[in-house]
XYZ file of C-alpha atoms in Angstrom:
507
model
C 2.308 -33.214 83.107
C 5.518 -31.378 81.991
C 5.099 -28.799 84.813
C 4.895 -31.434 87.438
C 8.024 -32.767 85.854
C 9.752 -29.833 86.154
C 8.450 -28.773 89.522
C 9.712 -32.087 90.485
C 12.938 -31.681 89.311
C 13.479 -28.397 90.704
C 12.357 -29.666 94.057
C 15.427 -31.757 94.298
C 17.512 -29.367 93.206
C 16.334 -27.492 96.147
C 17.090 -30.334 98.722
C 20.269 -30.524 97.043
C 21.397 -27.256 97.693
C 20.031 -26.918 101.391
C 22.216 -30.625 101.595
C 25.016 -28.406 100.557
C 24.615 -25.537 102.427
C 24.505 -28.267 105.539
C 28.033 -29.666 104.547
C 29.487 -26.313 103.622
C 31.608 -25.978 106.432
C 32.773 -29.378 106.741
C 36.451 -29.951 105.428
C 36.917 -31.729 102.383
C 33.624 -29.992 100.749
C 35.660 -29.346 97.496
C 36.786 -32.697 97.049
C 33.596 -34.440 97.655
C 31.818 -32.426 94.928
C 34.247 -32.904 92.429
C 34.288 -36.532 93.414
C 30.457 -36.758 93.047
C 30.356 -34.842 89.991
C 32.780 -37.338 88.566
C 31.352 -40.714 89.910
C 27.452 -40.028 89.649
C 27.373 -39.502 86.122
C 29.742 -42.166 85.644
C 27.405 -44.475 87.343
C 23.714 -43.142 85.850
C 25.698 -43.470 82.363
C 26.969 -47.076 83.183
C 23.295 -48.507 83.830
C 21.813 -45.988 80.922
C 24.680 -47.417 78.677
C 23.425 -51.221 79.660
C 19.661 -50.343 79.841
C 17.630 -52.396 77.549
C 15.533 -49.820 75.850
C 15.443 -47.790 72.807
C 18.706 -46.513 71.225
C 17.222 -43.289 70.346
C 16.510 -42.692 74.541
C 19.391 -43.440 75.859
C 21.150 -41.781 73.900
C 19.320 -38.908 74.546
C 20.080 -39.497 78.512
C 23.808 -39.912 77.798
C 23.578 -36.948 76.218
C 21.924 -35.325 78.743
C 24.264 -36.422 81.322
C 27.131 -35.496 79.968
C 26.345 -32.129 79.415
C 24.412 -31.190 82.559
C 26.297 -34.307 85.173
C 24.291 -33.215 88.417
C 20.441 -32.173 86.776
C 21.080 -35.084 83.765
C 21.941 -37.467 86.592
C 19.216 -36.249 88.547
C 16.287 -36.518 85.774
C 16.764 -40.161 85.002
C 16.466 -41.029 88.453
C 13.323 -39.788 88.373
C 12.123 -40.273 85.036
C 14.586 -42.949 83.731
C 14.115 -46.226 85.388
C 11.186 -47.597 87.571
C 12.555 -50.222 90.505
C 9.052 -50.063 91.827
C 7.652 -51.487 89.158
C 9.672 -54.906 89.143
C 8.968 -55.547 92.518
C 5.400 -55.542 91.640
C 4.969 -58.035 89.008
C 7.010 -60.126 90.937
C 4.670 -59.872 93.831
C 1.181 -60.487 91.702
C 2.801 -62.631 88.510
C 1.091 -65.785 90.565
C -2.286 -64.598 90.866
C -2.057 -62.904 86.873
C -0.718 -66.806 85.665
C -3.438 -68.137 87.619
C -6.401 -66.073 86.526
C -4.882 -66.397 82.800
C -5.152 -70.229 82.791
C -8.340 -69.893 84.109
C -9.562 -68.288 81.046
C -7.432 -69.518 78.918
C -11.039 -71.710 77.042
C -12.464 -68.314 77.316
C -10.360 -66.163 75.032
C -11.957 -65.564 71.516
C -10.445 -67.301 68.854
C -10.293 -65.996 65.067
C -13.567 -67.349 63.359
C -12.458 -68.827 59.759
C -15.060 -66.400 58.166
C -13.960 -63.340 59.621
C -10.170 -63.900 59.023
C -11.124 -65.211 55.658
C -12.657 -62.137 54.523
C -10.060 -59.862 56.514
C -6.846 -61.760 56.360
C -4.969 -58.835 58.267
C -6.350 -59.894 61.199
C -4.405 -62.545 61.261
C -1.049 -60.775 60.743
C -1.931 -58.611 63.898
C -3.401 -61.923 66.101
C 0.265 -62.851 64.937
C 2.025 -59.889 66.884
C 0.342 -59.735 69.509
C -3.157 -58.680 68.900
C -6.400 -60.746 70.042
C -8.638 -62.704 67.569
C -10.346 -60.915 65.367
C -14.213 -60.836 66.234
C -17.061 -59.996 63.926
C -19.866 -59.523 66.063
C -19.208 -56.554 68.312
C -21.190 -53.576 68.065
C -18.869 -50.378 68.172
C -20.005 -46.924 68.374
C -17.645 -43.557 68.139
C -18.889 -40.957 70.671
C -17.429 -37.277 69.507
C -16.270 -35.208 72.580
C -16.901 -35.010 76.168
C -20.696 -34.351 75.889
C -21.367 -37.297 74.213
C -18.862 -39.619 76.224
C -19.898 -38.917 79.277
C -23.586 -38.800 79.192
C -23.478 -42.550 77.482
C -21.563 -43.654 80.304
C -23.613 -41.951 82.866
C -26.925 -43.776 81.040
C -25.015 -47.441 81.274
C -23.511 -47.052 85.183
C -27.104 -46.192 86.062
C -28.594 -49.435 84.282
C -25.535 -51.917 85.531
C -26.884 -54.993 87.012
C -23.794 -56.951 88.407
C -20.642 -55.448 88.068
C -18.605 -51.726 87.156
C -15.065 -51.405 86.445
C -13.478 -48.259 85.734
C -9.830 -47.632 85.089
C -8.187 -44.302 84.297
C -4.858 -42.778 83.694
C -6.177 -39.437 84.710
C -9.346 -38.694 87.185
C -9.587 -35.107 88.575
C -12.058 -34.343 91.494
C -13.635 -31.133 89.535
C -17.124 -30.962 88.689
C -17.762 -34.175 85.732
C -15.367 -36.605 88.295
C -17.512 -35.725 90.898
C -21.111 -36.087 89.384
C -19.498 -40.079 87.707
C -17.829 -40.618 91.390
C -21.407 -39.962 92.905
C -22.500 -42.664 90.583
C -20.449 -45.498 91.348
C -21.093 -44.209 95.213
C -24.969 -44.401 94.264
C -25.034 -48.100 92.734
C -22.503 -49.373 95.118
C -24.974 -48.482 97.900
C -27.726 -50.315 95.559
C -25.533 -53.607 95.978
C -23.506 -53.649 92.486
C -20.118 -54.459 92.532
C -18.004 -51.529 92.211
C -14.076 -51.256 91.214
C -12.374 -47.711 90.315
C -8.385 -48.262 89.427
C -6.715 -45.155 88.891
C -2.829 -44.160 87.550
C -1.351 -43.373 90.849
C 0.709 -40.545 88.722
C -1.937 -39.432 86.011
C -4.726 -39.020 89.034
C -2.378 -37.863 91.732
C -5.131 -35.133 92.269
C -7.105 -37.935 93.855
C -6.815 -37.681 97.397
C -8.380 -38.994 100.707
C -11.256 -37.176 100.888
C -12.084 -38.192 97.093
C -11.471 -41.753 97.913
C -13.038 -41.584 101.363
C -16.878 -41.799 100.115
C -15.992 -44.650 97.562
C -14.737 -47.246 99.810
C -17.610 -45.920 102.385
C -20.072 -47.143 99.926
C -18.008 -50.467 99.824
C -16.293 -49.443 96.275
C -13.012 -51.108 96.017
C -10.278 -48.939 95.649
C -6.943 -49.541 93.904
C -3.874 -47.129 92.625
C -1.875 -48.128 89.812
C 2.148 -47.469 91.429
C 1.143 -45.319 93.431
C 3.622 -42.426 94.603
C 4.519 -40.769 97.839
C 4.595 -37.678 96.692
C 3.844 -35.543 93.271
C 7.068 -33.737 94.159
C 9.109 -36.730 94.589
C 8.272 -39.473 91.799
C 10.534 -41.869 90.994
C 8.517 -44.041 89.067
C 7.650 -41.558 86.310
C 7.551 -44.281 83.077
C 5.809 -47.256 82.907
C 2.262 -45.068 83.360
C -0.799 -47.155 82.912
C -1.942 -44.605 79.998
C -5.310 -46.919 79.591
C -8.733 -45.601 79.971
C -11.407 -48.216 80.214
C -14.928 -48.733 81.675
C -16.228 -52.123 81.962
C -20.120 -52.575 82.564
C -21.958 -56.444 83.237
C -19.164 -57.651 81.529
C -21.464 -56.137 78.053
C -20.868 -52.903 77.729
C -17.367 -50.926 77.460
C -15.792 -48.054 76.977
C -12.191 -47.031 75.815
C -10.609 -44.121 73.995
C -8.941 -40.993 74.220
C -11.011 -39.126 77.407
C -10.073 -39.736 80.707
C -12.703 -37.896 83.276
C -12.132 -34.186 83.689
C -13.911 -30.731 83.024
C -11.316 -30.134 80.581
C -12.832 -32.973 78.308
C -16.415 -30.596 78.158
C -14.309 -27.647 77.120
C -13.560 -26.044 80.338
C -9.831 -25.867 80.286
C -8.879 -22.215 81.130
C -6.059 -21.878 78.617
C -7.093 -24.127 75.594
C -11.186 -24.091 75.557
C -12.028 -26.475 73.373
C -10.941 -29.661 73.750
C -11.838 -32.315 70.605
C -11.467 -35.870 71.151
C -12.712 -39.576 70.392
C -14.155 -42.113 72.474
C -15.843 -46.202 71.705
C -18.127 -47.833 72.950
C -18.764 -51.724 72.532
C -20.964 -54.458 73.373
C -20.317 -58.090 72.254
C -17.398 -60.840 72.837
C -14.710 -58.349 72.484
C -15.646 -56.964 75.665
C -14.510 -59.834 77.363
C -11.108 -58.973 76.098
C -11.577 -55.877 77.593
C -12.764 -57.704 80.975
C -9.663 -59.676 81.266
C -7.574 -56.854 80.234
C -8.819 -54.989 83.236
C -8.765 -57.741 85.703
C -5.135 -58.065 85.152
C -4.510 -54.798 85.808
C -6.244 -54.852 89.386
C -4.347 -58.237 90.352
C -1.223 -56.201 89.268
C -2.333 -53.302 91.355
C -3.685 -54.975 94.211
C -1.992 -55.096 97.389
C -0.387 -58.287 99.232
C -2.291 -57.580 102.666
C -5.071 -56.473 101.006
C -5.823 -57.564 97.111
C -8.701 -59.738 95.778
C -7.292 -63.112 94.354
C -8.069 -64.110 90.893
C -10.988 -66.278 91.804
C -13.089 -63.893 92.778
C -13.358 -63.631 89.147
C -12.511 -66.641 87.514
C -13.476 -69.540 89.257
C -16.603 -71.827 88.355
C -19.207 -69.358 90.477
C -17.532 -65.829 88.683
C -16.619 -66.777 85.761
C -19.763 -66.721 83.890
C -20.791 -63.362 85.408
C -17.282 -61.297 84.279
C -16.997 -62.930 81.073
C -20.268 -63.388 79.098
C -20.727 -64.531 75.788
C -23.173 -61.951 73.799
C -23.259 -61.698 70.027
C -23.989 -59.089 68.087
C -25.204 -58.820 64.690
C -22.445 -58.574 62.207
C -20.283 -55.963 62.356
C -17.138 -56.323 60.177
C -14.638 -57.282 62.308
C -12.520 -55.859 65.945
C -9.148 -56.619 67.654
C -7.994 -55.885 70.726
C -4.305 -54.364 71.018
C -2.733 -53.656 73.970
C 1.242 -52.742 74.414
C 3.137 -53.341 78.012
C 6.411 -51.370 78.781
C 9.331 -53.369 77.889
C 9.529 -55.512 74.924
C 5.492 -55.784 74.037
C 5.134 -53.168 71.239
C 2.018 -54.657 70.016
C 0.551 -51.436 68.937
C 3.840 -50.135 67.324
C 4.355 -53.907 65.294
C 0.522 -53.519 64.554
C 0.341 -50.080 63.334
C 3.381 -50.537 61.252
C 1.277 -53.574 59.647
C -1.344 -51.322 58.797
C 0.378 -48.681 57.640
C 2.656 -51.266 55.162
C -0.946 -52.763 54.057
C -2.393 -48.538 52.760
C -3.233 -48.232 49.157
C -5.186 -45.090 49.003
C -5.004 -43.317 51.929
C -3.720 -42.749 55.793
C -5.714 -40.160 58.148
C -3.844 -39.763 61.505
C -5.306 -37.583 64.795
C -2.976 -37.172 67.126
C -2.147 -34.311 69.937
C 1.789 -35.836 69.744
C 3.534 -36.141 66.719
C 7.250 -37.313 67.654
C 7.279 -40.608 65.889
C 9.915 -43.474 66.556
C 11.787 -43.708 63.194
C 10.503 -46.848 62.215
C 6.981 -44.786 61.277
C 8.140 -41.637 60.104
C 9.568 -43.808 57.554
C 6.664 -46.000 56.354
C 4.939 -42.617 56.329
C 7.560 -40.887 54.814
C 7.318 -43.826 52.039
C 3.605 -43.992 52.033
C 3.785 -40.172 51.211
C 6.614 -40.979 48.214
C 4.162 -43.756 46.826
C 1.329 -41.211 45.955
C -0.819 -42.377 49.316
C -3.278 -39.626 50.357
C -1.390 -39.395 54.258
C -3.354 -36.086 56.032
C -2.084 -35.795 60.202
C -4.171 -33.327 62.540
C -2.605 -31.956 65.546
C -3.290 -29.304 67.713
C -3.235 -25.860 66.816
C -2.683 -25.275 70.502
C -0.545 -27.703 73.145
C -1.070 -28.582 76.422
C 2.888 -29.640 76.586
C 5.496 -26.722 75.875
C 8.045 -29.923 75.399
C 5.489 -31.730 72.646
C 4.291 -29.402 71.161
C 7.488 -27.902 70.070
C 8.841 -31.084 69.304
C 5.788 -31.943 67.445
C 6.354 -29.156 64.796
C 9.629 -30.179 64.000
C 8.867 -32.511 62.000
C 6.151 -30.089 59.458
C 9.012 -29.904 57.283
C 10.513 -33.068 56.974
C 7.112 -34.391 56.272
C 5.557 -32.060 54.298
C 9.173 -32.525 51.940
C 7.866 -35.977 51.328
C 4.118 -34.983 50.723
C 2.497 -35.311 53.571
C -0.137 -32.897 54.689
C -0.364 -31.596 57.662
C -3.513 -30.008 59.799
C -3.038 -27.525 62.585
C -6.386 -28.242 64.420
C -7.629 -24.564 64.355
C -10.625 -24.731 67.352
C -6.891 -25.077 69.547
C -6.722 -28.709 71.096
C -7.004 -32.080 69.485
C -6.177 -34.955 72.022
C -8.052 -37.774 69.669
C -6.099 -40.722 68.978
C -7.658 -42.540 65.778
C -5.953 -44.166 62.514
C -8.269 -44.510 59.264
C -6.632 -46.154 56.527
C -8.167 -46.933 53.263
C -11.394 -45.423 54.771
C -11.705 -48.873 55.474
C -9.268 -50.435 58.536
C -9.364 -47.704 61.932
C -7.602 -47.687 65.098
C -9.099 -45.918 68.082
C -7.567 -46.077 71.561
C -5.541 -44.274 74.026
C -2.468 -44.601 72.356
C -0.532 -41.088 70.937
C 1.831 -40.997 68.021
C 5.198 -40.890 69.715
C 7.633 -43.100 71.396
C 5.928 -42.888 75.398
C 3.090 -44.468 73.967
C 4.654 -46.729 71.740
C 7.575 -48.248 74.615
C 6.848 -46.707 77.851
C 3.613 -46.422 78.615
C 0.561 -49.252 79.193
C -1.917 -48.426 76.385
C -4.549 -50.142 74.063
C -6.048 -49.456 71.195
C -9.053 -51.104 68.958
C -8.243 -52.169 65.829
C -11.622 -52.250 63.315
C -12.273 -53.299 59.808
C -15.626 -52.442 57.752
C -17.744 -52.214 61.415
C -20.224 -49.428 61.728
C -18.284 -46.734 63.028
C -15.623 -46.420 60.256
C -18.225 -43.950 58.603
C -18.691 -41.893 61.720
C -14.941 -41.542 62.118
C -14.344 -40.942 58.331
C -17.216 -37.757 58.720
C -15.157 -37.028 62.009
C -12.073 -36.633 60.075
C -13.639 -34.698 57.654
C -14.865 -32.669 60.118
C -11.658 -32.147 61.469
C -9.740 -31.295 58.427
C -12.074 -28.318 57.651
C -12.266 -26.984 61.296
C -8.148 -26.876 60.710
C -5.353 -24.672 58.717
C -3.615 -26.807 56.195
C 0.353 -26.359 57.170
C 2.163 -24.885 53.905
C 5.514 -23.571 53.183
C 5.080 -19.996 53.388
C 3.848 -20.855 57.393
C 7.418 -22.547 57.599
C 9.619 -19.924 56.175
C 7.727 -17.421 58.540
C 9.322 -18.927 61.774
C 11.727 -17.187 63.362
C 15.142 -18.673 64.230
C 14.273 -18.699 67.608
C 11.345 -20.861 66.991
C 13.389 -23.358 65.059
C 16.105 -23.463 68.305
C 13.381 -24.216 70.491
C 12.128 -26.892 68.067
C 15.116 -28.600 67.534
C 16.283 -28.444 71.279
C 13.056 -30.360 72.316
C 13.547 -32.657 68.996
C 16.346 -33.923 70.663
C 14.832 -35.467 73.651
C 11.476 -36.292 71.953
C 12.332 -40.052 72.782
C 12.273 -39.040 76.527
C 8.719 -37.387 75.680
């Protein structure tokens, strides 16, 4: 992602320059660019200065501005703001307020005897978080192989209906073999949507897409872009990844659908990461979570209207009531950019409520402030808080930035893992060995403000054992960060570190 950014960036440099080279021999050239280097930072600064997000980002743009005008200017216009976006909601905020009433008896409330017997549920229902459920089945799937052929196994059983919504689809090998599977049941007369980040998947083209909506697949991109070169909608990603099968079965976590995911990325092999599936009422929570999406995404002359899944006829095939047997208890989170930080206000919950421990996966470290303190405390307090990141990044940016912070942390006894088989992209929580949070969401401040994620929150279901072994797993497959490592860096390491620690809110 970072070198699109930066190819981006130094595309418009390029148009800038052959703009100049145009005007060079008109009079006045001199003038004008002093002019514009005066007024265009003034003005990006003015609506940075009045933005409504987080401090700790604008200031970073200010700063960015004011010490490179033309290229600060130029970066928050295309990674700073999203005017697209508005104009969007505006356009499907009817159809999402209809389908929502529609619903509205369907959404699952918190059962007395689950919230008795896990009262935090109720805190997070409280900031945002769904009721709490206690009989959906959850099971953790461990990498790629196991992801993939599971969801492979339930598109070929669907009966009704297949949603699938990711941040990132390639068209390599894997994407092709589970696009030839929607093609293959959408020819057998089962309903077939694919929704897809219009700047995560921009690899998707035409003749991807061309076969799908052949085989009568319907088709949607998430703000889409013109151009990968010219993106001025950069924030605001739909970072979600989510499969929705008969309304029964789902799917979310930290894989999106690449070769990478089975270990076949060229530069970091191995590539470890953590994936859920569920059956049971939550998924309906799921459904509606990815129904709103495709209103949202859907376009005016040609978008399908919130009947077509909640009226008296569709209603009972989307959303299906199907009990499990007993399985602790599951939440739903889900943060929107702007002011929903759901999964920020919930994790913080969780991370107040630790007594014994806090086990954190994570391939981006650059917390907002408001949780490197509560770890920072949790660490003081005695609590057993262990992080694994990658011993390898895919982002020169985050990973830098991300090893910033060994010290600070490790100062107030927290331990750190370099994942040593190179790549970790999991994103799980396990606190207390008892409460875990797996979803799509990293540790850092894109995923907390800027991005659309989700994550499941679970307490005592089956899988807290799997992802306890996981994290053992994962701690001996790593190198435990100590202080002789840190002394060892070289003061051009620590530059680079602290240069991208200063726009890790931008990351």
């Amino acid at each position: 992602m970072l070198k699109r950014r930066v190819w981006q960036l130094l595309t418009m440099i390029v148009l800038g320059l052959l703009l100049l080279l145009v005007l060079y021999s008109v009079d006045g050239l001199i003038p004008f660019l002093i002019g514009l280097a005066i007024v265009a930072p003034l003005l990006v600064g003015w609506h940075i200065l009045f933005d409504s997000g987080q401090p700790q980002a604008k200031l970073a743009w200010l700063l960015a501005v004011l010490f490179i005008p033309f290229l600060g200017a130029l970066a928050w216009v295309l990674f700073g703001r999203t005017p697209r976006r508005y104009r969007r909601i505006k356009r499907t905020s009817n159809e999402i307020r209809m389908f929502r009433q529609a619903i509205a008896t369907e959404r699952i409330e918190t059962s007395n005897d689950v919230s008795d017997r896990y009262p935090l549920t109720r805190t997070l229902e409280k900031l945002g978080a769904t009721g709490a459920d206690g009989h959906t089945s959850t099971k953790l799937l461990i990498n790629g192989d196991a992801k993939f052929e599971a969801v492979l196994h339930d598109i070929e059983r669907a009966t009704h209906h297949i949603h699938v919504q990711y941040f990132l689809f390639r068209t390599d090998e894997i994407s092709l073999k589970i696009r030839d599977a929607l093609i293959k049941r959408a020819n057998e007369n089962i309903i077939v949507r694919f929704l897809y980040d219009g700047l995560g998947s921009q690899e998707i083209n035409e003749d991807f897409i061309e076969p799908l909506r052949e085989s009568r697949v319907h088709v949607q991109a998430f703000d889409p872009i013109v151009h990968p070169l010219l993106v001025f909608n950069a924030n605001f990603r739909n970072h979600q990844k989510l499969i929705v099968i008969d309304g029964q079965i789902a799917y979310t976590g930290g894989l999106n659908v690449g070769d990478e995911y089975l270990g076949k990325h060229k530069k970091l092999g191995f590539w470890r990461d953590t994936h859920l599936r569920l059956e049971g009422p939550l998924v309906r929570e799921l459904q509606r979570l990815f129904v709103e999406n495709w209103l949202y995404a859907g376009h005016e002359e040609d978008k399908e209207t919130w009947d077509l899944f909640a009226d008296d006829e569709h209603l009972p095939k989307y959303f299906i009531d199907d009990p499990q047997a007993a399985n602790g208890a599951t939440q739903l989170l889900v943060t929107s950019p702007g002011k929903d930080v759901t999964i920020r206000d919930g994790l913080m919950a969780l991370l107040m409520e630790a007594k014994e421990s806090i086990w954190i996966t994570t391939p981006y470290l650059i917390p907002p402030p408001e949780l490197l303190a509560l770890l920072e405390v949790a660490g003081r307090r005695g609590i057993d808080v262990r992080i694994v990141v990658p011993g390898k990044g895919d982002e020169w940016f985050s990973f830098h930035a991300t090893e910033y912070y060994f010290e600070q942390l490790l100062k107030r006894n927290i331990q750190i893992y370099k994942y040593n088989r190179h790549f970790i992209h999991a994103k799980t929580v396990l606190i207390d060995g008892k409460i875990a949070l797996v979803g799509t969401a990293n540790f850092d401040f894109r995923s907390m403000y800027l991005n659309h994620e989700m994550t499941i929150a679970q307490y005592e279901t089956s899988s807290i054992q799997q992802l306890h072994e996981a994290f053992l797993k994962d701690f001996d497959e790593s190198i435990l960060v100590d202080w002789s490592m840190l002394r060892k860096k070289s003061n051009g390491k620590r530059f680079v570190e602290a240069f991208c620690h200063i726009f890790s809110p931008l990351l």
